[in-house]
Amino acid sequence: GALGALGAAWWLWGAGEVAGGEGEGRSARGRGAPGADPTPASAPAAAAPLEAHFAFVRSVADGTTLPALLPGLQARVHELADVGELTARLRTGGLSPEEKLHTWGALKERAFVRALGGMWAAVLLVVLCRVQLCILGRHMYVESRGGGSSRAGGGSGAPSLDPNLQQAFLACAEDFCRRGAGLVVERMERAARGTVGHIGLDGDFRLPEAIGALAFLSATFEADATARGWTELLVREPALVQEGPSGGGVGEMMEELRAITGTPAFSAAIRAATQAAAQRVSVAVAESFGDNPELPFAKVVPAVARASQGLFNDPEGLARSVAGTPEVERLCAEVFSTVPGEAANGTH
């Protein structure tokens, strides 16, 4: 599965990282890493493997984790925001005028929910994976350099966190693909009823009107989610976290994750990442219009419904555009190089 492939990648990295760092000193932790206090002479040697490790974290997130998780996330969103049944009902015919109007209204809302529910869920998954892998990568880097806890066997020169503990922590991303995606769609539906639900079904739609409706709905969802806090969507309550055989390590990392997702820096990263994804969704809608200045509403609905499809079809492109924003890069660099206590105090 996704987590099994990820675990294998981590352990392959561990062997190469240790072999490549033999002459650099076990105590070197690089700039800003937990417990770091390198002397000026050792700092360059310490920074090189730290930066290489951080680069590897990004490559695992983009090349292994996201491609493994996105299909399940897409399936979950499409299941919850299904447009097939409503479309089939309209095509079958036999509906009274009132029933037809009601069905079109429901399909209109469902199409917008499908597009933006998919977009927001994909963005949240990208950033969540990046942050989780930065937390885990830092723990493993420090322990492989001799700064780990005695419980985990730090100082052995290899990633010493129990693989079961790693997978228990990373299971948060898989949980988001089920539970979190459900919350995203549910709240998007509520936002849609108060926004696009009021859009009339008669006449033609211009492209700016379609993009404007998407933007209004997205902003409404974001305002609600920001007020509630992103942590609620992304991370289970501590009491619901399943510990691995190694004991409290998962809980500690989950608490760190909860603290980070509640910071202003995390909210800023989500906003920037969503703006990048929204541009791709807008382009997809514009391509459906082609050279037409406007389209009948019956053609706008399917164009909107499939607008986020491209995000799922190109995981690495999604990661480049979303996680490559300065805000996300800055957040991840700070998470990777900052001690947990600082994250909890909101320094991110």
Protein backbone atom coordinates (compact mmCIF):
# COMPACT_ATOMS: atom_id res chain seq x y z
CA GLY A 1 0.00 0.00 0.00
CA ALA A 2 0.93 3.68 0.10
CA LEU A 3 2.46 3.52 3.54
CA GLY A 4 4.37 0.32 2.78
CA ALA A 5 6.03 1.90 -0.24
CA LEU A 6 6.79 4.98 1.78
CA GLY A 7 8.39 2.97 4.56
CA ALA A 8 10.63 1.19 2.07
CA ALA A 9 11.70 4.53 0.64
CA TRP A 10 12.64 5.81 4.08
CA TRP A 11 14.78 2.79 4.87
CA LEU A 12 16.56 2.90 1.51
CA TRP A 13 17.31 6.54 2.22
CA GLY A 14 18.63 5.68 5.66
CA ALA A 15 21.28 3.34 4.29
CA GLY A 16 22.44 5.86 1.69
CA GLU A 17 22.34 8.76 4.11
CA VAL A 18 24.49 6.98 6.67
CA ALA A 19 26.99 5.84 4.03
CA GLY A 20 27.23 9.35 2.67
CA GLY A 21 27.75 10.93 6.09
CA GLU A 22 30.47 8.73 7.59
CA GLY A 23 33.06 11.44 7.88
CA GLU A 24 30.78 14.22 9.04
CA GLY A 25 30.43 13.41 12.72
CA ARG A 26 27.47 11.83 14.43
CA SER A 27 26.55 14.94 16.39
CA ALA A 28 26.12 17.26 13.40
CA ARG A 29 22.49 18.29 13.07
CA GLY A 30 22.60 21.27 10.76
CA ARG A 31 21.15 24.69 11.11
CA GLY A 32 18.09 25.00 13.25
CA ALA A 33 17.55 21.25 13.73
CA PRO A 34 16.51 20.03 17.19
CA GLY A 35 19.44 20.40 19.55
CA ALA A 36 21.61 21.96 16.86
CA ASP A 37 24.62 23.96 17.99
CA PRO A 38 27.23 23.36 15.31
CA THR A 39 30.55 25.15 15.49
CA PRO A 40 31.39 27.41 12.52
CA ALA A 41 33.82 24.80 11.21
CA SER A 42 31.29 21.97 11.32
CA ALA A 43 28.28 23.92 10.07
CA PRO A 44 28.93 23.46 6.30
CA ALA A 45 29.44 19.72 6.71
CA ALA A 46 26.29 19.45 8.83
CA ALA A 47 24.16 21.53 6.50
CA ALA A 48 24.86 19.43 3.40
CA PRO A 49 23.29 16.16 4.63
CA LEU A 50 20.46 18.08 6.29
CA GLU A 51 19.57 19.81 3.04
CA ALA A 52 19.86 16.53 1.15
CA HIS A 53 17.55 14.88 3.65
CA PHE A 54 15.01 17.71 3.30
CA ALA A 55 15.17 17.35 -0.50
CA PHE A 56 14.50 13.65 -0.10
CA VAL A 57 11.46 14.38 2.07
CA ARG A 58 10.02 16.45 -0.76
CA SER A 59 10.78 13.81 -3.39
CA VAL A 60 9.05 11.10 -1.33
CA ALA A 61 6.00 13.29 -0.80
CA ASP A 62 5.68 14.18 -4.48
CA GLY A 63 6.79 10.95 -6.12
CA THR A 64 5.53 8.26 -3.75
CA THR A 65 2.98 9.43 -1.21
CA LEU A 66 0.71 11.66 -3.30
CA PRO A 67 0.41 9.32 -6.31
CA ALA A 68 -0.52 6.53 -3.90
CA LEU A 69 -3.12 8.51 -1.94
CA LEU A 70 -4.78 10.78 -4.51
CA PRO A 71 -6.81 8.06 -6.31
CA GLY A 72 -8.49 7.08 -3.06
CA LEU A 73 -9.16 10.70 -2.18
CA GLN A 74 -10.68 11.35 -5.60
CA ALA A 75 -12.89 8.27 -5.33
CA ARG A 76 -14.10 9.40 -1.92
CA VAL A 77 -14.98 12.91 -3.12
CA HIS A 78 -16.72 11.57 -6.23
CA GLU A 79 -18.68 9.09 -4.12
CA LEU A 80 -19.91 11.82 -1.79
CA ALA A 81 -20.52 14.37 -4.56
CA ASP A 82 -21.90 12.02 -7.19
CA VAL A 83 -23.42 13.66 -10.26
CA GLY A 84 -24.15 10.45 -12.15
CA GLU A 85 -27.44 9.62 -10.50
CA LEU A 86 -28.90 13.09 -10.98
CA THR A 87 -27.71 13.22 -14.59
CA ALA A 88 -29.27 9.85 -15.32
CA ARG A 89 -32.55 10.98 -13.79
CA LEU A 90 -32.67 13.98 -16.12
CA ARG A 91 -31.77 11.89 -19.16
CA THR A 92 -34.38 9.25 -18.38
CA GLY A 93 -37.16 11.80 -18.56
CA GLY A 94 -40.65 11.44 -17.19
CA LEU A 95 -40.12 14.16 -14.58
CA SER A 96 -42.71 16.77 -13.86
CA PRO A 97 -41.65 20.42 -14.37
CA GLU A 98 -41.23 20.80 -10.61
CA GLU A 99 -39.18 17.61 -10.33
CA LYS A 100 -37.02 18.60 -13.26
CA LEU A 101 -36.33 22.02 -11.75
CA HIS A 102 -35.48 20.47 -8.40
CA THR A 103 -33.16 17.92 -9.99
CA TRP A 104 -31.34 20.58 -12.02
CA GLY A 105 -30.90 22.64 -8.88
CA ALA A 106 -29.45 19.69 -7.01
CA LEU A 107 -27.15 18.85 -9.92
CA LYS A 108 -25.93 22.44 -10.09
CA GLU A 109 -24.95 22.44 -6.42
CA ARG A 110 -23.43 18.95 -6.64
CA ALA A 111 -21.25 19.96 -9.60
CA PHE A 112 -19.76 22.90 -7.72
CA VAL A 113 -19.26 20.79 -4.60
CA ARG A 114 -17.53 18.09 -6.64
CA ALA A 115 -15.15 20.59 -8.24
CA LEU A 116 -14.23 22.58 -5.17
CA GLY A 117 -14.48 19.69 -2.72
CA GLY A 118 -11.94 17.89 -4.88
CA MET A 119 -9.71 20.94 -5.15
CA TRP A 120 -9.66 21.73 -1.45
CA ALA A 121 -9.27 18.10 -0.41
CA ALA A 122 -6.32 17.68 -2.80
CA VAL A 123 -4.63 20.84 -1.53
CA LEU A 124 -5.09 19.86 2.09
CA LEU A 125 -3.69 16.40 1.42
CA VAL A 126 -0.60 17.81 -0.33
CA VAL A 127 0.23 20.17 2.52
CA LEU A 128 -0.61 17.60 5.20
CA CYS A 129 1.70 15.02 3.61
CA ARG A 130 4.51 17.53 3.30
CA VAL A 131 4.23 18.59 6.94
CA GLN A 132 3.96 15.03 8.24
CA LEU A 133 6.98 13.88 6.26
CA CYS A 134 8.97 16.88 7.49
CA ILE A 135 8.16 16.00 11.10
CA LEU A 136 9.04 12.35 10.58
CA GLY A 137 12.12 13.17 8.50
CA ARG A 138 13.47 15.47 11.21
CA HIS A 139 12.96 12.86 13.91
CA MET A 140 14.73 10.23 11.84
CA TYR A 141 17.55 12.54 10.81
CA VAL A 142 18.30 13.61 14.37
CA GLU A 143 18.20 10.06 15.69
CA SER A 144 20.45 8.76 12.92
CA ARG A 145 22.93 11.49 13.88
CA GLY A 146 23.02 10.50 17.53
CA GLY A 147 20.44 12.93 18.88
CA GLY A 148 17.54 10.52 19.22
CA SER A 149 15.94 9.14 22.34
CA SER A 150 17.32 6.08 24.04
CA ARG A 151 13.94 4.45 23.58
CA ALA A 152 14.32 4.51 19.81
CA GLY A 153 17.95 3.53 19.84
CA GLY A 154 19.26 6.87 18.55
CA GLY A 155 22.90 7.05 17.59
CA SER A 156 22.98 3.77 15.73
CA GLY A 157 23.68 5.64 12.50
CA ALA A 158 20.46 4.50 10.83
CA PRO A 159 16.82 5.62 10.96
CA SER A 160 15.82 4.16 14.30
CA LEU A 161 12.13 4.94 14.60
CA ASP A 162 10.13 1.73 14.56
CA PRO A 163 8.61 1.22 11.07
CA ASN A 164 5.27 0.47 12.71
CA LEU A 165 5.46 3.79 14.53
CA GLN A 166 6.25 5.56 11.26
CA GLN A 167 3.24 4.01 9.56
CA ALA A 168 0.96 4.72 12.51
CA PHE A 169 1.90 8.40 12.27
CA LEU A 170 1.61 8.59 8.48
CA ALA A 171 -1.80 6.88 8.64
CA CYS A 172 -3.15 10.35 9.43
CA ALA A 173 -2.99 11.13 5.71
CA GLU A 174 -5.00 8.02 4.84
CA ASP A 175 -7.49 8.94 7.55
CA PHE A 176 -7.91 12.36 5.95
CA CYS A 177 -8.73 10.70 2.63
CA ARG A 178 -11.73 9.10 4.33
CA ARG A 179 -12.87 11.11 7.34
CA GLY A 180 -11.41 14.48 6.38
CA ALA A 181 -12.64 14.36 2.80
CA GLY A 182 -16.12 13.63 4.13
CA LEU A 183 -15.98 16.75 6.29
CA VAL A 184 -14.72 18.84 3.37
CA VAL A 185 -17.61 17.74 1.14
CA GLU A 186 -20.17 18.15 3.92
CA ARG A 187 -19.09 21.73 4.61
CA MET A 188 -18.82 22.53 0.93
CA GLU A 189 -22.42 21.37 0.49
CA ARG A 190 -23.52 23.68 3.27
CA ALA A 191 -21.63 26.57 1.70
CA ALA A 192 -23.09 25.78 -1.74
CA ARG A 193 -26.66 25.99 -0.51
CA GLY A 194 -26.05 29.57 0.60
CA THR A 195 -24.10 30.66 -2.50
CA VAL A 196 -24.51 28.85 -5.82
CA GLY A 197 -27.88 27.56 -4.63
CA HIS A 198 -29.27 30.99 -5.44
CA ILE A 199 -28.00 31.02 -9.03
CA GLY A 200 -30.84 30.88 -11.53
CA LEU A 201 -31.13 28.03 -14.00
CA ASP A 202 -32.33 30.08 -16.96
CA GLY A 203 -30.25 31.67 -19.66
CA ASP A 204 -26.60 31.34 -20.58
CA PHE A 205 -23.50 31.53 -18.41
CA ARG A 206 -20.49 33.64 -19.27
CA LEU A 207 -17.05 32.43 -18.27
CA PRO A 208 -16.50 35.23 -15.72
CA GLU A 209 -19.80 34.30 -14.10
CA ALA A 210 -18.80 30.65 -13.77
CA ILE A 211 -15.36 31.54 -12.36
CA GLY A 212 -16.96 34.09 -10.04
CA ALA A 213 -19.39 31.50 -8.67
CA LEU A 214 -16.51 29.09 -8.00
CA ALA A 215 -14.49 31.83 -6.29
CA PHE A 216 -17.43 32.90 -4.11
CA LEU A 217 -18.13 29.35 -2.99
CA SER A 218 -14.44 28.69 -2.32
CA ALA A 219 -14.11 31.86 -0.24
CA THR A 220 -17.22 30.95 1.76
CA PHE A 221 -15.83 27.50 2.52
CA GLU A 222 -12.43 28.92 3.47
CA ALA A 223 -13.94 31.49 5.84
CA ASP A 224 -15.89 28.77 7.64
CA ALA A 225 -12.91 26.39 7.80
CA THR A 226 -10.55 29.10 9.02
CA ALA A 227 -12.95 30.09 11.77
CA ARG A 228 -13.23 26.46 12.91
CA GLY A 229 -9.52 25.76 12.47
CA TRP A 230 -7.80 23.44 9.99
CA THR A 231 -6.78 21.01 12.72
CA GLU A 232 -10.32 19.70 13.05
CA LEU A 233 -10.37 18.68 9.40
CA LEU A 234 -6.87 17.24 9.23
CA VAL A 235 -6.00 15.54 12.52
CA ARG A 236 -8.02 13.24 14.72
CA GLU A 237 -8.45 13.98 18.39
CA PRO A 238 -5.54 12.59 20.47
CA ALA A 239 -7.80 10.02 22.14
CA LEU A 240 -8.58 8.51 18.71
CA VAL A 241 -4.94 8.07 17.66
CA GLN A 242 -3.78 4.47 17.57
CA GLU A 243 -0.33 4.09 19.11
CA GLY A 244 2.21 1.78 17.55
CA PRO A 245 4.09 -0.95 19.44
CA SER A 246 6.78 1.58 20.42
CA GLY A 247 4.41 3.48 22.69
CA GLY A 248 4.04 7.24 22.97
CA GLY A 249 6.06 8.28 19.92
CA VAL A 250 3.02 8.53 17.67
CA GLY A 251 1.13 10.62 20.17
CA GLU A 252 4.03 13.02 20.51
CA MET A 253 4.32 13.54 16.76
CA MET A 254 0.54 13.88 16.43
CA GLU A 255 0.52 16.57 19.09
CA GLU A 256 3.22 18.38 17.16
CA LEU A 257 1.17 18.04 13.98
CA ARG A 258 -1.92 19.41 15.73
CA ALA A 259 0.07 22.39 16.98
CA ILE A 260 1.46 23.16 13.53
CA THR A 261 -1.92 22.96 11.76
CA GLY A 262 -3.25 25.55 14.17
CA THR A 263 -0.65 28.22 13.38
CA PRO A 264 -1.11 31.34 11.23
CA ALA A 265 1.77 30.12 9.04
CA PHE A 266 -0.14 26.95 8.24
CA SER A 267 -3.27 28.93 7.32
CA ALA A 268 -1.17 31.19 5.08
CA ALA A 269 0.34 28.14 3.39
CA ILE A 270 -3.10 26.64 2.75
CA ARG A 271 -4.36 29.89 1.28
CA ALA A 272 -1.40 30.25 -1.08
CA ALA A 273 -1.60 26.60 -2.10
CA THR A 274 -5.32 26.87 -2.81
CA GLN A 275 -4.83 29.95 -4.95
CA ALA A 276 -2.34 27.98 -7.06
CA ALA A 277 -4.78 25.08 -7.43
CA ALA A 278 -7.67 27.45 -8.19
CA GLN A 279 -5.78 28.79 -11.19
CA ARG A 280 -5.62 25.29 -12.63
CA VAL A 281 -9.32 24.74 -11.98
CA SER A 282 -10.16 28.05 -13.66
CA VAL A 283 -8.10 27.09 -16.70
CA ALA A 284 -10.02 23.81 -16.95
CA VAL A 285 -13.34 25.65 -16.92
CA ALA A 286 -12.08 28.14 -19.49
CA GLU A 287 -11.03 25.30 -21.79
CA SER A 288 -14.58 23.95 -21.66
CA PHE A 289 -15.86 27.30 -22.92
CA GLY A 290 -13.35 27.34 -25.75
CA ASP A 291 -14.01 30.32 -28.00
CA ASN A 292 -17.62 30.63 -26.86
CA PRO A 293 -18.31 33.79 -24.84
CA GLU A 294 -21.14 31.99 -23.08
CA LEU A 295 -22.66 28.53 -22.74
CA PRO A 296 -26.10 27.19 -21.88
CA PHE A 297 -26.40 26.26 -18.24
CA ALA A 298 -26.78 22.58 -19.21
CA LYS A 299 -23.21 22.65 -20.59
CA VAL A 300 -21.72 24.71 -17.78
CA VAL A 301 -22.69 22.18 -15.11
CA PRO A 302 -20.62 19.26 -16.48
CA ALA A 303 -17.73 21.64 -17.21
CA VAL A 304 -17.69 22.68 -13.57
CA ALA A 305 -18.12 19.11 -12.32
CA ARG A 306 -14.95 17.93 -14.05
CA ALA A 307 -12.93 21.09 -13.35
CA SER A 308 -10.73 19.53 -10.64
CA GLN A 309 -10.10 16.32 -12.58
CA GLY A 310 -6.73 17.53 -13.83
CA LEU A 311 -5.44 17.96 -10.28
CA PHE A 312 -5.84 14.24 -9.63
CA ASN A 313 -4.55 13.17 -13.04
CA ASP A 314 -1.18 14.85 -12.52
CA PRO A 315 0.00 14.32 -8.91
CA GLU A 316 3.52 15.62 -9.50
CA GLY A 317 2.20 18.67 -11.34
CA LEU A 318 -0.18 19.29 -8.45
CA ALA A 319 2.69 19.05 -5.97
CA ARG A 320 4.84 21.43 -7.99
CA SER A 321 2.15 24.09 -8.25
CA VAL A 322 0.73 23.70 -4.75
CA ALA A 323 3.63 22.70 -2.51
CA GLY A 324 6.02 24.83 -4.55
CA THR A 325 4.48 28.09 -3.34
CA PRO A 326 6.86 30.14 -1.15
CA GLU A 327 4.49 29.94 1.81
CA VAL A 328 4.37 26.13 1.77
CA GLU A 329 8.12 25.81 1.20
CA ARG A 330 8.80 28.17 4.08
CA LEU A 331 6.41 26.33 6.39
CA CYS A 332 7.96 22.96 5.59
CA ALA A 333 11.52 24.22 6.00
CA GLU A 334 10.65 25.58 9.43
CA VAL A 335 8.87 22.39 10.46
CA PHE A 336 11.84 20.31 9.35
CA SER A 337 14.43 22.41 11.17
CA THR A 338 12.62 23.58 14.32
CA VAL A 339 12.31 21.86 17.67
CA PRO A 340 8.76 20.71 18.54
CA GLY A 341 8.47 23.10 21.47
CA GLU A 342 8.83 26.05 19.14
CA ALA A 343 6.05 24.71 16.87
CA ALA A 344 3.75 24.39 19.86
CA ASN A 345 4.49 28.00 20.81
CA GLY A 346 3.38 29.19 17.39
CA THR A 347 6.72 30.31 16.02
CA HIS A 348 5.77 28.90 12.61
